[in-house]
């Protein structure tokens, strides 16, 4: 079945640095990918919709200059957390759907990236 | 997307069937019911989905009421590895998913 891979799975870095997270669809193409964030003991919250070849669409309250999204190919979207601070520490998860299949086919999720900012 | 309501937690004995309910009384005609689960510190895993007919796959069965206002996910023989948070999501196919609180299923020996 469809596989979505995220990298890295875990990162710790100092406050003020920027962190890039990759989301790849391994065996299918995805013109659209979704980025979610999950804080401890909470549900997933959609951050943005990544669109291949065009600008991402951000949810209300998500700073587009802080969370840079690039979707340069049909199999790769990246999320860069710029000048990260401790409050950005969270579990970041991406999802995608095989565009070749009928529209009701499910989204598939990566295994997530746990980001810890010291 | 229509909102769903699920019990916050449930327990199930290992080897028994786990029946997880979901209410989606405002579902519209073109919305599907999707079930995902999330095991601690992992991304959500797709389980099953349906429109109006009951569905079964190697993981679970999905029973949707005739009026489509509720559904039940059935894990026929729960194991300890089925302990997870289960999310019922109603979605107009292809769009981003809106996650509610889900049901935390605890399978006990």
Tab-separated table of C-alpha atoms in Angstrom:
chain	number	residue	atom	x	y	z
A	1	UNK	CA	0.000	0.000	0.000
A	2	UNK	CA	0.872	3.673	-0.147
A	3	UNK	CA	3.806	4.654	2.044
A	4	UNK	CA	4.704	8.085	3.342
A	5	UNK	CA	8.139	8.595	4.822
A	6	UNK	CA	9.211	11.389	7.144
A	7	UNK	CA	12.723	12.401	8.068
A	8	UNK	CA	14.111	12.939	10.614
A	9	UNK	CA	12.033	11.024	13.130
A	10	UNK	CA	13.504	12.893	16.064
A	11	UNK	CA	15.504	16.070	16.420
A	12	UNK	CA	16.820	18.119	19.316
A	13	UNK	CA	18.295	21.533	18.690
A	14	UNK	CA	19.072	24.811	20.343
A	15	UNK	CA	16.680	27.726	20.426
A	16	UNK	CA	17.079	30.015	17.428
A	17	UNK	CA	18.099	27.390	14.905
A	18	UNK	CA	16.060	26.308	11.897
A	19	UNK	CA	14.942	22.735	11.364
A	20	UNK	CA	13.864	21.129	8.094
A	21	UNK	CA	11.503	18.152	8.026
A	22	UNK	CA	11.010	16.104	4.866
A	23	UNK	CA	7.890	14.243	3.803
A	24	UNK	CA	8.127	11.827	0.890
A	25	UNK	CA	5.577	9.707	-0.876
A	26	UNK	CA	7.576	6.569	-1.679
A	27	UNK	CA	5.439	4.767	-4.225
A	28	UNK	CA	2.984	7.336	-5.467
A	29	UNK	CA	2.701	10.948	-6.551
A	30	UNK	CA	0.973	13.594	-4.488
A	31	UNK	CA	0.167	17.075	-5.735
A	32	UNK	CA	-1.127	17.847	-2.264
A	33	UNK	CA	0.343	16.970	1.105
A	34	UNK	CA	-0.835	18.040	4.550
A	35	UNK	CA	1.163	19.055	7.598
A	36	UNK	CA	-0.180	18.521	11.111
A	37	UNK	CA	1.100	19.330	14.576
A	38	UNK	CA	0.302	17.435	17.748
A	39	UNK	CA	1.034	18.606	21.267
A	40	UNK	CA	1.172	16.095	24.159
A	41	UNK	CA	-2.185	14.566	25.060
A	42	UNK	CA	-3.905	16.498	22.279
A	43	UNK	CA	-5.264	15.577	18.870
A	44	UNK	CA	-3.688	16.390	15.518
A	45	UNK	CA	-4.199	19.942	14.284
A	46	UNK	CA	-3.842	20.825	10.615
A	47	UNK	CA	-1.175	23.457	10.052
A	48	UNK	CA	-1.070	23.824	6.289
A	49	UNK	CA	-1.786	22.290	2.923
A	50	UNK	CA	1.238	21.882	0.705
A	51	UNK	CA	0.605	22.260	-3.026
A	52	UNK	CA	3.105	21.090	-5.642
A	53	UNK	CA	4.365	23.991	-7.694
A	54	UNK	CA	2.460	26.691	-5.821
A	55	UNK	CA	2.212	28.349	-2.435
A	56	UNK	CA	1.051	26.466	0.604
A	57	UNK	CA	-2.250	27.266	2.257
A	58	UNK	CA	-1.958	27.932	5.981
A	59	UNK	CA	-4.589	27.459	8.655
A	60	UNK	CA	-5.641	30.407	10.756
A	61	UNK	CA	-3.127	31.201	13.447
A	62	UNK	CA	-0.186	29.449	11.746
A	63	UNK	CA	2.598	31.853	10.811
A	64	UNK	CA	3.660	31.256	7.237
A	65	UNK	CA	6.976	33.047	7.756
A	66	UNK	CA	7.823	30.774	10.650
A	67	UNK	CA	6.730	27.505	9.086
A	68	UNK	CA	8.080	27.511	5.545
A	69	UNK	CA	6.658	24.875	3.242
A	70	UNK	CA	8.146	23.856	-0.077
A	71	UNK	CA	6.578	21.269	-2.373
A	72	UNK	CA	9.037	21.195	-5.237
A	73	UNK	CA	8.200	17.793	-6.659
A	74	UNK	CA	5.322	15.339	-6.776
A	75	UNK	CA	6.931	13.167	-4.112
A	76	UNK	CA	8.506	15.619	-1.677
A	77	UNK	CA	7.272	18.343	0.630
A	78	UNK	CA	9.424	20.026	3.258
A	79	UNK	CA	8.494	21.948	6.377
A	80	UNK	CA	11.126	24.294	7.797
A	81	UNK	CA	10.632	25.629	11.304
A	82	UNK	CA	12.604	28.856	11.268
A	83	UNK	CA	14.241	30.319	14.360
A	84	UNK	CA	12.698	27.603	16.479
A	85	UNK	CA	11.879	28.265	20.130
A	86	UNK	CA	10.834	25.929	22.956
A	87	UNK	CA	7.138	26.577	22.287
A	88	UNK	CA	7.629	25.052	18.807
A	89	UNK	CA	8.499	21.720	20.394
A	90	UNK	CA	5.881	19.295	19.142
A	91	UNK	CA	5.172	16.213	17.050
A	92	UNK	CA	4.942	17.144	13.360
A	93	UNK	CA	3.189	14.751	10.984
A	94	UNK	CA	2.571	14.827	7.249
A	95	UNK	CA	0.030	13.014	5.120
A	96	UNK	CA	-0.628	12.457	1.440
A	97	UNK	CA	-2.985	10.603	-0.859
A	98	UNK	CA	-2.245	8.788	-4.095
A	99	UNK	CA	-3.585	11.154	-6.749
A	100	UNK	CA	-3.979	8.339	-9.257
A	101	UNK	CA	-6.663	6.574	-7.247
A	102	UNK	CA	-10.323	7.415	-6.862
A	103	UNK	CA	-10.978	10.397	-4.643
A	104	UNK	CA	-12.316	8.480	-1.656
A	105	UNK	CA	-9.065	6.599	-1.106
A	106	UNK	CA	-7.533	7.404	2.284
A	107	UNK	CA	-4.768	9.722	3.288
A	108	UNK	CA	-1.623	8.003	4.480
A	109	UNK	CA	0.530	9.417	7.226
A	110	UNK	CA	4.221	9.529	7.921
A	111	UNK	CA	5.556	8.320	11.254
A	112	UNK	CA	6.024	11.870	12.460
A	113	UNK	CA	8.947	13.996	13.588
A	114	UNK	CA	9.394	14.771	17.248
A	115	UNK	CA	10.977	18.190	17.573
A	116	UNK	CA	12.486	19.307	20.877
A	117	UNK	CA	13.880	22.812	21.180
A	118	UNK	CA	16.156	23.474	24.133
B	1	UNK	CA	-16.723	18.356	7.232
B	2	UNK	CA	-19.265	16.898	9.606
B	3	UNK	CA	-18.359	16.664	13.270
B	4	UNK	CA	-18.025	13.310	15.015
B	5	UNK	CA	-18.571	12.283	18.624
B	6	UNK	CA	-16.717	9.379	20.227
B	7	UNK	CA	-16.411	8.161	23.816
B	8	UNK	CA	-13.088	9.353	25.264
B	9	UNK	CA	-11.998	5.935	26.434
B	10	UNK	CA	-12.886	2.250	26.387
B	11	UNK	CA	-11.462	-0.952	27.794
B	12	UNK	CA	-11.495	-4.345	26.117
B	13	UNK	CA	-10.277	-7.758	27.233
B	14	UNK	CA	-7.612	-9.353	25.080
B	15	UNK	CA	-9.115	-11.793	22.584
B	16	UNK	CA	-12.570	-10.255	22.768
B	17	UNK	CA	-14.180	-8.064	20.142
B	18	UNK	CA	-13.717	-4.321	20.547
B	19	UNK	CA	-16.680	-2.278	19.356
B	20	UNK	CA	-15.928	1.413	18.998
B	21	UNK	CA	-18.921	3.690	18.361
B	22	UNK	CA	-18.995	6.979	16.499
B	23	UNK	CA	-21.808	9.451	16.084
B	24	UNK	CA	-21.884	11.614	12.951
B	25	UNK	CA	-25.459	12.815	12.831
B	26	UNK	CA	-24.692	15.786	10.543
B	27	UNK	CA	-23.000	13.730	7.832
B	28	UNK	CA	-23.868	14.774	4.303
B	29	UNK	CA	-24.599	12.514	1.372
B	30	UNK	CA	-21.147	12.616	-0.244
B	31	UNK	CA	-19.096	12.262	2.915
B	32	UNK	CA	-17.279	9.058	3.764
B	33	UNK	CA	-16.564	7.664	7.228
B	34	UNK	CA	-12.864	6.985	7.819
B	35	UNK	CA	-11.253	5.271	10.777
B	36	UNK	CA	-7.643	5.752	11.782
B	37	UNK	CA	-5.710	4.787	14.867
B	38	UNK	CA	-2.643	6.266	16.471
B	39	UNK	CA	-0.318	4.203	18.567
B	40	UNK	CA	1.784	6.214	20.968
B	41	UNK	CA	4.440	8.372	19.273
B	42	UNK	CA	3.558	7.218	15.765
B	43	UNK	CA	1.643	8.732	12.868
B	44	UNK	CA	-2.005	7.776	12.373
B	45	UNK	CA	-2.596	4.448	10.660
B	46	UNK	CA	-5.468	4.012	8.225
B	47	UNK	CA	-7.873	1.227	9.197
B	48	UNK	CA	-10.975	1.284	7.020
B	49	UNK	CA	-13.520	3.562	5.375
B	50	UNK	CA	-17.016	3.388	3.929
B	51	UNK	CA	-19.875	5.389	2.468
B	52	UNK	CA	-23.041	3.505	3.338
B	53	UNK	CA	-22.380	-0.213	3.030
B	54	UNK	CA	-20.700	-2.247	5.725
B	55	UNK	CA	-17.050	-2.885	5.002
B	56	UNK	CA	-14.532	-5.485	6.154
B	57	UNK	CA	-10.816	-5.854	5.650
B	58	UNK	CA	-7.991	-7.713	7.318
B	59	UNK	CA	-7.877	-5.271	10.203
B	60	UNK	CA	-11.483	-4.532	11.086
B	61	UNK	CA	-15.129	-4.275	10.134
B	62	UNK	CA	-17.093	-1.075	9.738
B	63	UNK	CA	-20.814	-1.068	10.379
B	64	UNK	CA	-22.686	2.042	9.212
B	65	UNK	CA	-26.313	2.528	10.206
B	66	UNK	CA	-28.890	2.827	7.476
B	67	UNK	CA	-29.429	6.525	8.151
B	68	UNK	CA	-25.607	6.976	8.186
B	69	UNK	CA	-25.787	8.975	11.404
B	70	UNK	CA	-23.547	6.599	13.298
B	71	UNK	CA	-21.055	3.812	12.782
B	72	UNK	CA	-19.172	1.170	14.724
B	73	UNK	CA	-15.644	-0.041	14.188
B	74	UNK	CA	-15.199	-3.662	15.181
B	75	UNK	CA	-11.845	-5.257	15.965
B	76	UNK	CA	-12.907	-8.924	16.069
B	77	UNK	CA	-10.171	-10.274	18.333
B	78	UNK	CA	-8.400	-7.458	20.115
B	79	UNK	CA	-4.747	-7.891	21.047
B	80	UNK	CA	-2.509	-5.835	23.317
B	81	UNK	CA	-1.039	-4.233	20.190
B	82	UNK	CA	-4.441	-2.760	19.374
B	83	UNK	CA	-4.121	-0.394	22.331
B	84	UNK	CA	-4.265	3.031	20.665
B	85	UNK	CA	-6.340	6.147	20.111
B	86	UNK	CA	-8.977	5.500	17.450
B	87	UNK	CA	-10.250	8.378	15.357
B	88	UNK	CA	-13.516	8.426	13.436
B	89	UNK	CA	-13.441	11.108	10.726
B	90	UNK	CA	-16.089	12.154	8.263
B	91	UNK	CA	-14.602	13.594	5.125
B	92	UNK	CA	-15.545	14.747	1.684
B	93	UNK	CA	-12.945	12.597	-0.021
B	94	UNK	CA	-9.508	13.931	-0.826
B	95	UNK	CA	-9.573	16.865	1.548
B	96	UNK	CA	-7.566	17.372	4.688
B	97	UNK	CA	-8.728	15.413	7.692
B	98	UNK	CA	-10.124	17.040	10.824
B	99	UNK	CA	-9.270	15.064	13.928
B	100	UNK	CA	-11.445	15.082	17.029
B	101	UNK	CA	-10.487	13.696	20.411
B	102	UNK	CA	-10.848	10.049	19.406
B	103	UNK	CA	-11.366	7.039	21.685
B	104	UNK	CA	-8.477	5.756	23.739
B	105	UNK	CA	-8.822	1.966	23.608
B	106	UNK	CA	-7.021	0.011	26.287
B	107	UNK	CA	-6.769	-3.717	25.638
B	108	UNK	CA	-6.135	-5.560	28.874
B	109	UNK	CA	-4.739	-9.061	29.410
